Structures are given as structure tokens and as C-alpha cells.
Amino acid sequence: MNSRLLWIAAAIGLLTADRLTAQTRPFQATDYYKMTFVGDPALSPDGRRAAFTVTTIVEDKDRRHSEIWMAPTDGSGQPYRFTSPSFEASAPTWSPDGALLAFTSRREGADDDVWFLRTGPFGGEAYQVAGVHALPRFSPDGRQLLYAWRGKDADSLKQQPWRDRVSPIAVTRGPDLKRFDGRVYTSLPFLADERGLVPPRETRRPAHLYLVGLDGGTPQLLTEGDLSQNQPAWSPDGKQVAFVQDSTEPDEIRRQVHPQIYVLTVAGKTIRRIESGFAESQAPDWSPDGKTIAFICSKGRGEENDVCIVPAAGGTVRNLTTAWSLDPQDPSWSPDGKTIYFAAETRGNVHLFAVPAAGGAVRQVTQGERTLRGLALSGDGRTVAYTASDVTHPAELFVAPVAGGAERRLTSFNDTWLGQVPAIPADTFWITGVGGLKVECWLMKPYGWQSGAGRKYPLVLTIHGGPHSNYGNIFFPEFQMLAGQGYWVLFTNPRGSSGYGNAFTFATRGRWGMEDYQDLMQGVDAAISRGGVDTTRMAVLGGSYGGFMTNWVVGHTNRFAVAETDRSIFNWYSWYGSSDAQGLTDYEFAGEPWENDSLYRVLSPMAFTKNIRTPMLIVHSEDDRRTPITNAEQLFVTLRERGIPAEFVRYPRSFHGLSRTGPPWLLVDRLERIRTWFAHWLGTGTEPPRAVGSR
């Protein structure tokens, strides 16, 4: 970042809340419509251009619109739209010579979603390549296109659509299959979040690898069988392809997946397995000389992930990060073959890391209290592109020299509205939890905050989902709205969160609601000790695991005046069997309900219903298949039966991710309902609650 940008960033960070109120207004729920979302960066092979996606909200049509834009990485020109605004476009992929950009786009009249654009000065219309049915990987010489595809729908499915809804091995038969519009299952799975009811497992088709020339034609089938081939990676000479195949894919119950790396010789279609000795081996990437493959290795579920390397011909595996506690992702070689780069969560941030291929210490390449996404290296290995977000800034596109030096910001889509609604920063502090475990916390000041004079403000504790995910240095519209309401906003990463090492992440196994609950309460105590908190006006909210924990919190303490629980779990028994993620508790609770009955009972918030006195707003999506709405229904009925103030908001047309990726109208509606619910029970930073004495 150049000195001027550094000065601006520092100035923004030093603005006080008093200064903000004098200039502008606080963030409101409807400001979400003004946000622009930058993502999916892809650098040209020479590093001179960056393609990326720009997503905006089309408010009047309640949808998002994505386009591909382009920017010169030296900052010599402004970013410009590269694909037609008339169509959606995403997933930009460069050819090795930088002359073509492949991308996905749904366009009327086209059977396939893959399109190509020439990137030269004369450009031209987007076109399709015959025989390309999925986003391809260009061969090193750019002449061939490789992709994984499940094949065309059989004619029988088109003529007899019931075949996609009825298990072919079902025993029962109806009198007229043509009139039957239900479903018949004989095995798992039968549902998935965002997809709803899925086709019977017996009708699934594995994804195989296909190859077609750049000029198009009939695709050549490279692999066959009952297993899918995923994550294909070309060898540097274009003669071989590494891919991942999981032998447990056809199994109805998959306690432990077993992805392994295989190498395909393109000319002879011969396949051999790379013996790694690990339960999970994936994300292969070839060294520049083609002699070695880097990959992510793990001993199994709940175990550490590491970066490993193995000779491409087979041989001894070397673990390069065995002494490093974080969780690496997607390894990528430097052009000289001396370094392997990868991304990882570290505390509340995401950054680029590097490890010598010959062995040695892991070093952090990018820095700062922020979250980087879509890390992409240029073909020459000199430049890395990424989007970066922090607490006060939505994601924008940046590039930086890999060897070190000033980064360059390439986009500023959100600067205009941020000038009208400047974001509120967060202070970071740490607490020492049970057993001496260090827990990271963040606290945002209330909008209009004034120090001294005994002034106190309400506080909101927000709890993340997962539990194996995290909060951190990234822009959260919900947090900005709550701080803008005049609340302290406290968010934490209690044990169970990712980004602090494997032991920290799985410290909650079999103990949900135990020490993690204590971490949260100690975080609240620490925030109160800093001063300025009205302890009679505190709220708690969370979604998914955070919804479970919110339900748990109000069953264990009455210190919070109000709560909002989102896509939550109230009863582990009714959750089990109706969720697409029941394997979570199979692992976390050391067995199924019939194997470990006590945990499913004692860890259900329903067991502590009689203790709940807190007014609750219950928010749930009707099509949520991760945490089905039955749990919200049970919670609402239970609260109203006991006379506890409660409102139940049911959202149609949305899934588990409503708060992040749901229909914009519903997402904004949810934000405003949370705001008004809290305003009723807590008041704001300047107004008293309207519900005084109503509890």
C-alpha cells in the first residue's frame, strides 16, 4: 500500500465515534442494498491484469447480479466491466497465454453454462466451445480443455421424470407411475440444504474427466467407474493429470471420508494411486519440474491438516508443516519450485503463508488485522491478488508482490456510501478462559459513544455458528447496524473456533455448552469491566451453533434482558434425522442418540426450558435443511406455553444461509426485525426501552 493510502487508512482507524456522529449517520439495515461485493480474483499469467467478480443487489427484483470486471494491476487505469451487464457471469479462468478467459454464465438458449472471451484489444463476443460442458482447466500449452462432468441426463429421465424421484430398487409399487408425483427413498441421503429433497442415491451419476480441444468437438472420456474424479491438476508437461477420488463415495453412511490422490496418464488412460499413508489426501498441485506433488494431508476427521509432498512417481511422503498448528488450504508451488504457498486462518484473520519445499519454518507472507479471500498467484509467481476486508471495510481487490513490498488497492466500489455511513471499528482484547486457554474478543463502541459522565450503553453479545468457524476482522453489516443503534457489540471466538490450532478447535467435542459457555460469559464480564455497559440492558444473539448457544445461554442465566436466536437447535433428538449434517453430532457427541443418549439429552437446550425467562425473537428459514424449522417451532410453542414474550419469524424461499446469502429482501427484513426487537426491550444508546416493567 502506498504512503497516501496508509495515511488514509490510519486516519479512518483513529476517528472516534463522536467524530462519526458529527459527520454522518449510523449504518441501517437498508444500507445492505448499497453494498458491492468483490470476489473471485484471477491474475493473468503475466500478472498485469486481474479478472474478478463484482456482485451488486438489484433491490427491485430481490436478487443479486454478478459480472466479471478487469483491472490493470499496476494501477494505470480504472477497473472496467468485462462481461455483458445483461447476463450473470462468474468464475473467471485464464488460458496459459492470457489470450482467453473462460467463465460461467447462464444464458437463454444455451445448453451449457461455460463461455469464453478473447482478452486482446479487440475482444469480441462471448462464445462457447462445442463439447465443453463444465468450467475447464486449460492444459499447459493451452490447446486442450479438461473438466469433470456427470454427463447428460438420460432420455429416460426426460421422458419419465419420475425416475429421478423414485429409487430403482424400491419394493413398493403404485398403480400408475405417471400419476405419482411423490418420492420413494430406500437409502440416505434424501435431503440437502439449498437443494431440498435430492434424487435417490441409487440414481446418482459420478463425475468423470473429459478432454476436448480448444477448437471444440466430441469430448473424450478419460475416466470411468462408480467413483467421481475431482480437483484435476495438469502436470507441467501436459501428459498427466492428478485428481482426487474417494472410495467411500458410494457408501450410504460415511463416518470417515477417504479422499486419495491418483495420477492419470492422458495418452494411455492408465491410472495409478499415490500412496500417502494418510486417511485424507487432497488438493494436489504439481511442482514446476513435474517431479513432486504437494497436497493437503490429514490423519482423519478432527485431526490436523498439513501440507505434504510426495514424488509424483510414488515414494516417501514428507510433512512440511507437522510442527505448525494452523489449518492450511490449497497449496501452490512457486515457479522455481523452492516454496509452497497456501492460505490459512490465523486468529480472526486469513492470510497467505509459505513453507520451503526442502523443509523449514512456515512464514506468514501477508499481514494485518483483516481477512483475505481468493488468494491467487500469477503465473510468474511474482504477484498475488486477493480481496481484503476488515471490520470497517467491505472486501475490495488488492495485489501485492509475493517477495514483499507495498500492496496496491485496485478497487473502491464501496467508498462512496462508506463516506456517508462510516463504519465503527472494534477493539481487540483477550481473556483467559477455563484451563488457562486464551480467548480472543472484539468490542465495538456504540454509535454516539461519549466517555465519562457515568454514561452507560446497552451491550449485545453475538455468537458465531459452526462451532468450528470464527469471527474476526471482516465487515459484518449486522454488527455495524447494532453498533449504529447505540449498543456495545461484543463478539468472541470461544474454544471450538477455528484459527487457533487444532486442539483449540476441537476442545468442545462432547462438551458443547460447557467451557465454551464459560468463555462467552467471561468475555461479557471483561467487556463490563472496561466500563460504560448498562448491565440491565444486555442482549444475546447467534445463528446455527450460535443459535444453539443462545438457547443454551438463556436456559442457564437471566442476565440478558432479551435474545434473538437464528436457525437454532433446541432439541437434538428432533434435529437428528431431519438435518443434512447429522454426522456432526455422530462425531462431536461420540455416537448416535441410541449410542450416547445422555449427551443428546443433557446438551439439548430444551432440557433447561424451565429456567428461561428471557424474551426471545426466533428467526428461521422454512427451507432450512441444516437446522430444520421444527426446532424453532418447538422453542416458540414452549416459550408461549410458559408465557414468555416471543415472536416467531418464518422466512420462505430461503435456506440455512439466510443471514449471509439469502434473498436480499428477506436478509434486510431480518436485520430490521432484530433492530426493532432489541429497541423495544433495550432501547437504544439515547432512548430508553419501550418495554420497561413488561418482563
XYZ file of N, CA and C in Angstrom, residues 456-676:
663
model
N -23.841 5.127 30.320
C -23.787 3.695 30.061
C -24.696 3.333 28.887
N -24.292 2.292 28.156
C -24.994 1.885 26.947
C -25.312 0.390 27.007
N -26.351 -0.032 26.277
C -26.655 -1.468 26.208
C -25.527 -2.234 25.529
N -25.484 -3.549 25.778
C -24.468 -4.419 25.171
C -25.145 -5.611 24.507
N -24.644 -5.991 23.336
C -25.124 -7.176 22.628
C -23.964 -8.155 22.473
N -24.148 -9.367 22.982
C -23.201 -10.467 22.759
C -23.684 -11.254 21.554
N -22.827 -11.405 20.536
C -23.200 -12.183 19.356
C -22.283 -13.401 19.249
N -22.877 -14.561 18.902
C -22.184 -15.850 18.940
C -22.179 -16.461 17.538
N -21.012 -16.860 17.047
C -20.909 -17.361 15.672
C -21.392 -18.803 15.548
N -21.568 -19.250 14.311
C -22.002 -20.618 14.030
C -20.832 -21.572 13.983
N -21.116 -22.787 13.610
C -20.044 -23.780 13.458
C -20.292 -25.051 14.243
N -19.654 -25.215 15.417
C -18.838 -24.205 16.103
C -17.459 -23.985 15.499
N -17.059 -24.842 14.531
C -15.687 -24.782 14.030
C -15.572 -23.783 12.881
N -15.918 -22.547 13.191
C -15.687 -21.408 12.311
C -15.238 -20.271 13.226
N -15.278 -19.038 12.759
C -14.840 -17.972 13.653
C -15.384 -16.625 13.240
N -15.312 -15.694 14.166
C -15.495 -14.273 13.899
C -14.109 -13.671 13.729
N -14.085 -12.443 13.245
C -12.790 -11.806 13.134
C -12.842 -10.493 12.415
N -11.746 -10.180 11.766
C -11.558 -8.873 11.151
C -12.103 -8.876 9.735
N -13.407 -8.718 9.659
C -14.122 -8.691 8.392
C -15.364 -7.841 8.593
N -15.893 -7.288 7.526
C -17.032 -6.382 7.629
C -18.325 -7.175 7.821
N -19.029 -6.914 8.930
C -20.317 -7.555 9.218
C -21.407 -6.491 9.227
N -22.292 -6.452 8.239
C -23.393 -5.470 8.266
C -24.207 -5.536 9.555
N -24.430 -6.741 10.070
C -25.228 -6.897 11.284
C -24.573 -6.196 12.470
N -23.263 -6.343 12.602
C -22.559 -5.704 13.706
C -22.601 -4.185 13.576
N -22.407 -3.709 12.338
C -22.445 -2.262 12.125
C -23.824 -1.697 12.442
N -24.867 -2.430 12.093
C -26.222 -1.972 12.400
C -26.446 -1.906 13.912
N -26.006 -2.932 14.647
C -26.214 -2.960 16.091
C -25.405 -1.869 16.791
N -24.152 -1.696 16.384
C -23.358 -0.605 16.952
C -23.980 0.740 16.595
N -24.535 0.843 15.391
C -25.203 2.068 14.969
C -26.461 2.360 15.761
N -27.034 1.338 16.361
C -28.210 1.503 17.203
C -27.837 2.105 18.560
N -26.547 2.141 18.859
C -26.093 2.672 20.134
C -25.757 1.598 21.139
N -25.360 0.395 20.642
C -25.023 -0.717 21.521
C -23.523 -1.000 21.476
N -22.986 -1.414 22.630
C -21.714 -2.118 22.580
C -21.964 -3.443 21.858
N -21.093 -3.814 20.942
C -21.220 -5.102 20.249
C -19.994 -5.939 20.587
N -20.243 -7.043 21.287
C -19.171 -7.948 21.710
C -19.246 -9.219 20.891
N -18.160 -9.554 20.194
C -18.101 -10.840 19.502
C -16.782 -11.514 19.857
N -16.839 -12.835 19.992
C -15.700 -13.585 20.528
C -15.485 -14.863 19.726
N -14.326 -15.452 19.932
C -14.027 -16.778 19.392
C -13.753 -17.730 20.558
N -14.818 -18.250 21.182
C -14.615 -19.180 22.289
C -13.982 -20.475 21.802
N -13.535 -21.304 22.726
C -12.965 -22.600 22.327
C -13.973 -23.319 21.440
N -13.456 -24.036 20.451
C -14.288 -24.608 19.408
C -14.159 -23.847 18.104
N -13.666 -22.604 18.174
C -13.487 -21.791 16.973
C -12.255 -22.243 16.195
N -12.241 -21.955 14.911
C -11.084 -22.256 14.072
C -10.136 -21.065 14.046
N -8.892 -21.329 13.631
C -7.899 -20.271 13.515
C -6.928 -20.179 14.664
N -7.062 -21.090 15.656
C -6.203 -21.036 16.837
C -5.511 -22.370 17.093
N -5.502 -23.234 16.119
C -4.873 -24.538 16.271
C -5.901 -25.638 16.456
N -5.520 -26.855 16.074
C -6.432 -27.985 16.084
C -6.969 -28.296 17.475
N -6.114 -28.241 18.489
C -6.549 -28.562 19.849
C -7.622 -27.594 20.323
N -7.473 -26.317 20.008
C -8.462 -25.308 20.380
C -9.783 -25.572 19.655
N -9.694 -25.897 18.348
C -10.890 -26.097 17.541
C -11.741 -27.240 18.065
N -11.117 -28.332 18.508
C -11.887 -29.500 18.931
C -11.947 -29.652 20.459
N -11.691 -28.543 21.171
C -11.768 -28.582 22.636
C -13.193 -28.734 23.138
N -14.180 -28.512 22.269
C -15.585 -28.609 22.686
C -16.197 -29.972 22.382
N -15.427 -30.877 21.828
C -16.016 -32.161 21.438
C -16.641 -32.862 22.653
N -17.933 -33.144 22.558
C -18.671 -33.772 23.648
C -18.987 -32.838 24.790
N -18.673 -31.535 24.643
C -18.831 -30.600 25.750
C -19.464 -29.284 25.302
N -20.305 -29.338 24.261
C -20.981 -28.123 23.826
C -21.771 -27.533 24.997
N -21.622 -26.235 25.206
C -22.345 -25.572 26.282
C -21.622 -25.600 27.610
N -20.463 -26.212 27.672
C -19.716 -26.290 28.934
C -18.690 -25.157 28.988
N -17.429 -25.469 28.717
C -16.397 -24.430 28.812
C -16.590 -23.320 27.770
N -17.160 -23.640 26.609
C -17.401 -22.593 25.610
C -18.395 -21.563 26.145
N -19.409 -22.021 26.882
C -20.350 -21.110 27.538
C -19.613 -20.222 28.549
N -18.733 -20.817 29.311
C -17.974 -20.035 30.291
C -17.073 -19.008 29.608
N -16.479 -19.386 28.465
C -15.676 -18.422 27.702
C -16.518 -17.198 27.338
N -17.732 -17.446 26.870
C -18.612 -16.351 26.456
C -18.969 -15.458 27.633
N -19.313 -16.055 28.756
C -19.695 -15.255 29.922
C -18.506 -14.476 30.470
N -17.312 -15.070 30.432
C -16.128 -14.343 30.874
C -15.823 -13.182 29.928
N -16.116 -13.366 28.644
C -15.966 -12.261 27.699
C -16.898 -11.112 28.031
N -18.145 -11.439 28.403
C -19.101 -10.409 28.807
C -18.602 -9.699 30.064
N -18.125 -10.478 31.031
C -17.613 -9.880 32.265
C -16.454 -8.922 31.976
N -15.571 -9.333 31.071
C -14.416 -8.492 30.743
C -14.865 -7.207 30.056
N -15.872 -7.308 29.169
C -16.381 -6.110 28.497
C -17.004 -5.153 29.512
N -17.727 -5.695 30.484
C -18.343 -4.863 31.522
C -17.277 -4.163 32.348
N -16.201 -4.880 32.636
C -15.139 -4.310 33.475
C -14.442 -3.131 32.809
N -14.565 -3.017 31.490
C -13.952 -1.896 30.778
C -14.728 -0.598 30.985
N -15.971 -0.718 31.485
C -16.764 0.458 31.807
C -17.746 0.833 30.723
N -18.811 1.524 31.133
C -19.774 2.071 30.183
C -20.866 1.126 29.746
N -20.991 -0.064 30.356
C -22.016 -1.030 29.975
C -23.164 -0.966 30.967
N -24.384 -0.836 30.461
C -25.583 -0.914 31.290
C -25.942 -2.386 31.436
N -25.615 -2.973 32.570
C -25.805 -4.417 32.753
C -27.270 -4.818 32.874
N -28.173 -3.844 32.991
C -29.609 -4.166 32.993
C -30.170 -4.210 31.586
N -29.347 -3.805 30.607
C -29.805 -3.787 29.211
C -28.777 -4.516 28.342
N -28.771 -5.838 28.440
C -27.859 -6.642 27.629
C -28.669 -7.652 26.821
N -28.158 -7.974 25.639
C -28.820 -8.912 24.736
C -27.830 -9.964 24.275
N -28.353 -11.104 23.824
C -27.532 -12.162 23.241
C -28.208 -12.636 21.965
N -27.405 -12.910 20.950
C -27.951 -13.449 19.700
C -26.922 -14.355 19.053
N -27.395 -15.233 18.177
C -26.498 -16.123 17.444
C -27.276 -16.956 16.453
N -26.550 -17.547 15.496
C -27.167 -18.370 14.472
C -26.475 -19.708 14.322
N -27.228 -20.751 14.010
C -26.742 -22.111 13.846
C -26.174 -22.599 15.190
N -24.888 -22.946 15.276
C -24.328 -23.234 16.600
C -24.544 -22.046 17.534
N -24.421 -20.836 16.994
C -24.682 -19.651 17.805
C -26.127 -19.580 18.257
N -27.055 -20.128 17.448
C -28.455 -20.205 17.866
C -28.631 -21.230 18.964
N -27.982 -22.400 18.798
C -27.972 -23.382 19.884
C -27.458 -22.752 21.163
N -26.325 -22.034 21.053
C -25.711 -21.466 22.246
C -26.571 -20.357 22.847
N -27.262 -19.581 22.000
C -28.184 -18.570 22.529
C -29.284 -19.233 23.347
N -29.862 -20.320 22.800
C -30.885 -21.056 23.549
C -30.311 -21.616 24.849
N -29.061 -22.045 24.787
C -28.386 -22.593 25.972
C -28.148 -21.492 27.007
N -27.696 -20.332 26.539
C -27.386 -19.221 27.442
C -28.613 -18.812 28.244
N -29.761 -18.605 27.561
C -30.945 -18.125 28.288
C -31.516 -19.202 29.201
N -31.124 -20.454 29.010
C -31.519 -21.518 29.924
C -30.590 -21.658 31.110
N -29.483 -20.902 31.095
C -28.500 -21.007 32.173
C -28.243 -19.691 32.903
N -28.748 -18.585 32.374
C -28.593 -17.306 33.058
C -29.727 -16.380 32.637
N -30.110 -15.495 33.556
C -31.122 -14.473 33.258
C -30.498 -13.080 33.206
N -29.196 -13.023 32.943
C -28.517 -11.724 32.935
C -28.835 -10.918 31.682
N -29.375 -11.581 30.641
C -29.687 -10.877 29.394
C -31.168 -10.496 29.367
N -31.431 -9.248 29.021
C -32.800 -8.741 29.011
C -33.593 -9.237 27.818
N -32.911 -9.660 26.754
C -33.586 -10.064 25.520
C -32.627 -10.921 24.710
N -33.192 -11.730 23.809
C -32.372 -12.603 22.958
C -32.981 -12.706 21.579
N -32.122 -13.001 20.602
C -32.569 -13.363 19.246
C -31.843 -14.633 18.862
N -32.599 -15.667 18.505
C -31.997 -16.950 18.143
C -32.327 -17.259 16.695
N -31.315 -17.636 15.945
C -31.407 -17.716 14.491
C -31.054 -19.119 14.024
N -31.897 -19.722 13.154
C -31.648 -21.059 12.606
C -31.036 -21.960 13.686
N -31.739 -22.046 14.798
C -31.153 -22.618 16.007
C -31.521 -24.083 16.210
N -30.857 -24.678 17.184
C -31.138 -26.042 17.629
C -31.633 -25.963 19.066
N -32.780 -26.583 19.316
C -33.411 -26.581 20.628
C -33.477 -27.987 21.206
N -33.598 -28.969 20.319
C -33.808 -30.352 20.746
C -33.005 -31.256 19.820
N -31.910 -31.829 20.332
C -31.041 -32.643 19.481
C -31.749 -33.893 18.968
N -32.752 -34.371 19.677
C -33.459 -35.563 19.206
C -34.251 -35.279 17.936
N -34.990 -34.176 17.912
C -35.774 -33.869 16.710
C -34.891 -33.362 15.581
N -33.731 -32.797 15.929
C -32.780 -32.384 14.905
C -32.222 -33.602 14.181
N -31.939 -34.637 14.941
C -31.314 -35.826 14.362
C -32.286 -36.515 13.399
N -31.804 -36.808 12.222
C -32.619 -37.471 11.217
C -33.346 -36.522 10.287
N -33.466 -35.254 10.681
C -34.117 -34.274 9.815
C -33.126 -33.248 9.284
N -31.840 -33.403 9.641
C -30.789 -32.491 9.189
C -29.895 -33.178 8.166
N -29.329 -32.387 7.255
C -28.373 -32.950 6.293
C -26.970 -33.033 6.881
N -26.823 -32.680 8.166
C -25.496 -32.664 8.785
C -25.467 -33.455 10.078
N -26.252 -34.517 10.163
C -26.304 -35.249 11.420
C -24.978 -35.931 11.742
N -24.113 -36.084 10.740
C -22.782 -36.616 11.016
C -21.989 -35.736 11.969
N -22.401 -34.462 12.082
C -21.730 -33.564 13.013
C -21.816 -34.100 14.431
N -23.024 -34.453 14.862
C -23.161 -34.941 16.234
C -22.685 -36.380 16.368
N -22.760 -37.165 15.302
C -22.186 -38.513 15.371
C -20.734 -38.429 15.836
N -20.038 -37.402 15.353
C -18.634 -37.217 15.723
C -18.500 -36.419 17.015
N -19.157 -35.272 17.087
C -18.977 -34.379 18.234
C -19.520 -34.983 19.527
N -20.589 -35.786 19.435
C -21.198 -36.367 20.633
C -20.846 -37.844 20.796
N -19.843 -38.280 20.040
C -19.300 -39.644 20.180
C -20.352 -40.719 19.971
N -21.177 -40.536 18.932
C -22.145 -41.574 18.607
C -23.524 -41.020 18.324
N -24.414 -41.905 17.880
C -25.781 -41.537 17.583
C -26.595 -41.477 18.877
N -27.820 -40.964 18.810
C -28.636 -40.850 20.033
C -28.812 -42.177 20.765
N -28.943 -43.280 20.009
C -29.145 -44.568 20.666
C -27.854 -45.133 21.250
N -26.720 -44.525 20.848
C -25.438 -44.948 21.393
C -24.994 -44.073 22.562
N -25.377 -42.814 22.541
C -24.928 -41.870 23.563
C -26.099 -40.990 23.980
N -27.121 -41.648 24.468
C -28.363 -40.982 24.821
C -28.160 -39.809 25.762
N -27.280 -39.939 26.738
C -27.133 -38.918 27.771
C -26.692 -37.582 27.198
N -25.739 -37.594 26.250
C -25.275 -36.330 25.696
C -26.373 -35.626 24.910
N -27.127 -36.356 24.113
C -28.193 -35.743 23.324
C -29.252 -35.119 24.237
N -29.436 -35.686 25.406
C -30.403 -35.133 26.347
C -29.822 -33.943 27.106
N -28.671 -34.136 27.706
C -28.126 -33.105 28.580
C -27.640 -31.885 27.810
N -27.324 -32.051 26.497
C -26.866 -30.928 25.695
C -27.988 -30.284 24.885
N -29.229 -30.682 25.095
C -30.372 -30.053 24.432
C -30.847 -28.865 25.258
N -30.886 -27.670 24.689
C -31.424 -26.522 25.432
C -32.833 -26.769 25.963
N -33.597 -27.649 25.285
C -34.951 -27.947 25.746
C -34.947 -28.453 27.195
N -33.880 -29.127 27.595
C -33.819 -29.685 28.939
C -33.809 -28.601 30.010
N -33.517 -27.345 29.613
C -33.407 -26.265 30.583
C -34.494 -25.207 30.368
N -35.572 -25.631 29.698
C -36.650 -24.700 29.368
C -37.214 -24.011 30.599
N -37.347 -24.726 31.686
C -37.987 -24.147 32.872
C -37.209 -22.970 33.437
N -35.937 -22.835 33.048
C -35.123 -21.731 33.548
C -35.257 -20.464 32.706
N -35.834 -20.577 31.505
C -35.846 -19.445 30.577
C -36.853 -18.395 31.037
N -36.391 -17.152 31.135
C -37.243 -16.005 31.452
C -37.063 -14.890 30.422
N -36.207 -15.079 29.475
C -35.777 -14.026 28.559
C -36.692 -13.921 27.343
N -37.233 -12.734 27.039
C -37.997 -12.554 25.799
C -37.132 -12.918 24.587
N -37.702 -13.668 23.628
C -36.900 -14.178 22.515
C -37.556 -13.906 21.171
N -36.741 -13.434 20.247
C -37.114 -13.370 18.839
C -36.532 -14.609 18.182
N -37.387 -15.394 17.532
C -36.970 -16.652 16.901
C -37.072 -16.466 15.391
N -35.946 -16.604 14.684
C -35.892 -16.423 13.235
C -35.459 -17.725 12.589
N -36.196 -18.157 11.563
C -35.846 -19.415 10.909
C -36.343 -19.423 9.467
N -35.594 -20.076 8.610
C -35.979 -20.246 7.207
C -36.758 -21.546 7.043
N -37.855 -21.470 6.318
C -38.711 -22.644 6.174
C -38.058 -23.756 5.368
N -37.089 -23.413 4.519
C -36.416 -24.428 3.711
C -35.030 -24.781 4.257
N -34.773 -24.444 5.510
C -33.501 -24.781 6.145
C -33.445 -26.290 6.381
N -32.489 -26.965 5.748
C -32.323 -28.411 5.934
C -31.110 -28.736 6.791
N -30.402 -27.729 7.262
C -29.268 -27.939 8.151
C -29.757 -27.976 9.601
N -30.541 -26.974 9.967
C -31.192 -26.947 11.282
C -32.681 -26.749 11.017
N -33.426 -27.813 10.818
C -34.817 -27.720 10.370
C -35.688 -26.878 11.296
N -36.697 -26.276 10.712
C -37.540 -25.310 11.405
C -38.346 -25.932 12.537
N -38.416 -27.254 12.585
C -39.105 -27.927 13.694
C -38.566 -27.472 15.042
N -37.264 -27.268 15.139
C -36.670 -26.825 16.400
C -37.187 -25.444 16.797
N -37.317 -24.540 15.831
C -37.848 -23.208 16.127
C -39.306 -23.295 16.556
N -40.058 -24.176 15.918
C -41.469 -24.349 16.286
C -41.590 -24.848 17.726
N -40.766 -25.807 18.083
C -40.810 -26.330 19.449
C -40.435 -25.255 20.463
N -39.416 -24.477 20.147
C -38.991 -23.417 21.053
C -40.096 -22.382 21.231
N -40.708 -21.957 20.138
C -41.753 -20.943 20.209
C -42.946 -21.432 21.030
N -43.399 -22.649 20.746
C -44.538 -23.191 21.488
C -44.204 -23.299 22.974
N -43.006 -23.760 23.275
C -42.593 -23.910 24.667
C -42.582 -22.569 25.392
N -42.045 -21.542 24.744
C -41.995 -20.222 25.377
C -43.391 -19.655 25.601
N -44.247 -19.766 24.601
C -45.593 -19.193 24.741
C -46.431 -19.974 25.746
N -46.229 -21.298 25.811
C -46.932 -22.093 26.815
C -46.570 -21.613 28.220
N -45.344 -21.125 28.366
C -44.878 -20.666 29.675
C -45.063 -19.163 29.864
N -45.659 -18.498 28.870
C -45.935 -17.077 28.999
C -44.751 -16.175 28.787
N -43.695 -16.694 28.174
C -42.508 -15.881 27.893
C -42.745 -15.079 26.618
N -42.500 -13.764 26.623
C -42.656 -12.984 25.389
C -41.788 -13.558 24.272
N -42.386 -13.798 23.120
C -41.646 -14.381 21.992
C -42.321 -13.998 20.689
N -41.514 -13.807 19.657
C -42.017 -13.648 18.301
C -41.290 -14.642 17.410
N -42.032 -15.213 16.492
C -41.509 -16.256 15.612
C -41.615 -15.759 14.174
N -40.465 -15.504 13.538
C -40.418 -15.019 12.159
C -39.993 -16.169 11.261
N -40.883 -16.577 10.360
C -40.611 -17.662 9.419
C -40.381 -17.054 8.034
N -39.259 -17.407 7.420
C -38.938 -16.855 6.106
C -39.082 -17.915 5.018
N -39.889 -17.653 4.008
C -39.987 -18.582 2.880
C -38.807 -18.385 1.923
N -38.672 -19.267 0.951
C -37.711 -19.107 -0.150
C -36.274 -18.933 0.328
N -35.937 -19.471 1.479
C -34.580 -19.269 1.995
C -34.114 -20.505 2.736
N -32.789 -20.586 2.906
C -32.157 -21.779 3.445
C -31.372 -21.415 4.709
N -30.417 -22.260 5.052
C -29.659 -22.057 6.284
C -28.851 -20.762 6.248
N -28.431 -20.348 5.071
C -27.565 -19.172 4.955
C -28.295 -17.861 4.766
N -29.517 -17.741 5.248
C -30.305 -16.522 5.040
C -29.552 -15.264 5.445
N -28.877 -15.273 6.585
C -28.236 -14.058 7.096
C -27.051 -13.619 6.259
N -26.558 -14.498 5.380
C -25.380 -14.170 4.566
C -25.696 -14.129 3.069
N -26.491 -15.090 2.611
C -26.694 -15.218 1.168
C -28.161 -15.356 0.790
N -29.061 -15.109 1.732
C -30.479 -15.268 1.438
C -30.998 -14.202 0.497
N -32.251 -14.336 0.029
C -32.850 -13.299 -0.826
C -32.692 -11.933 -0.166
N -32.225 -10.919 -0.907
C -31.918 -9.625 -0.284
C -33.063 -9.028 0.533
N -34.300 -9.101 0.004
C -35.415 -8.532 0.760
C -35.538 -9.200 2.129
N -35.408 -10.517 2.153
C -35.554 -11.239 3.414
C -34.371 -10.965 4.328
N -33.170 -10.904 3.761
C -31.980 -10.631 4.557
C -32.099 -9.274 5.252
N -32.528 -8.264 4.513
C -32.674 -6.927 5.086
C -33.825 -6.894 6.088
N -34.912 -7.584 5.772
C -36.035 -7.651 6.698
C -35.593 -8.247 8.035
N -34.782 -9.297 7.969
C -34.279 -9.919 9.192
C -33.478 -8.924 10.022
N -32.576 -8.170 9.377
C -31.787 -7.182 10.102
C -32.680 -6.170 10.811
N -33.690 -5.687 10.120
C -34.552 -4.668 10.708
C -35.411 -5.229 11.833
N -35.819 -6.483 11.733
C -36.606 -7.083 12.816
C -35.753 -7.277 14.067
N -34.490 -7.639 13.876
C -33.593 -7.725 15.030
C -33.441 -6.350 15.675
N -33.249 -5.344 14.836
C -33.073 -3.981 15.368
C -34.290 -3.544 16.165
N -35.487 -3.717 15.610
C -36.685 -3.238 16.289
C -37.018 -4.070 17.528
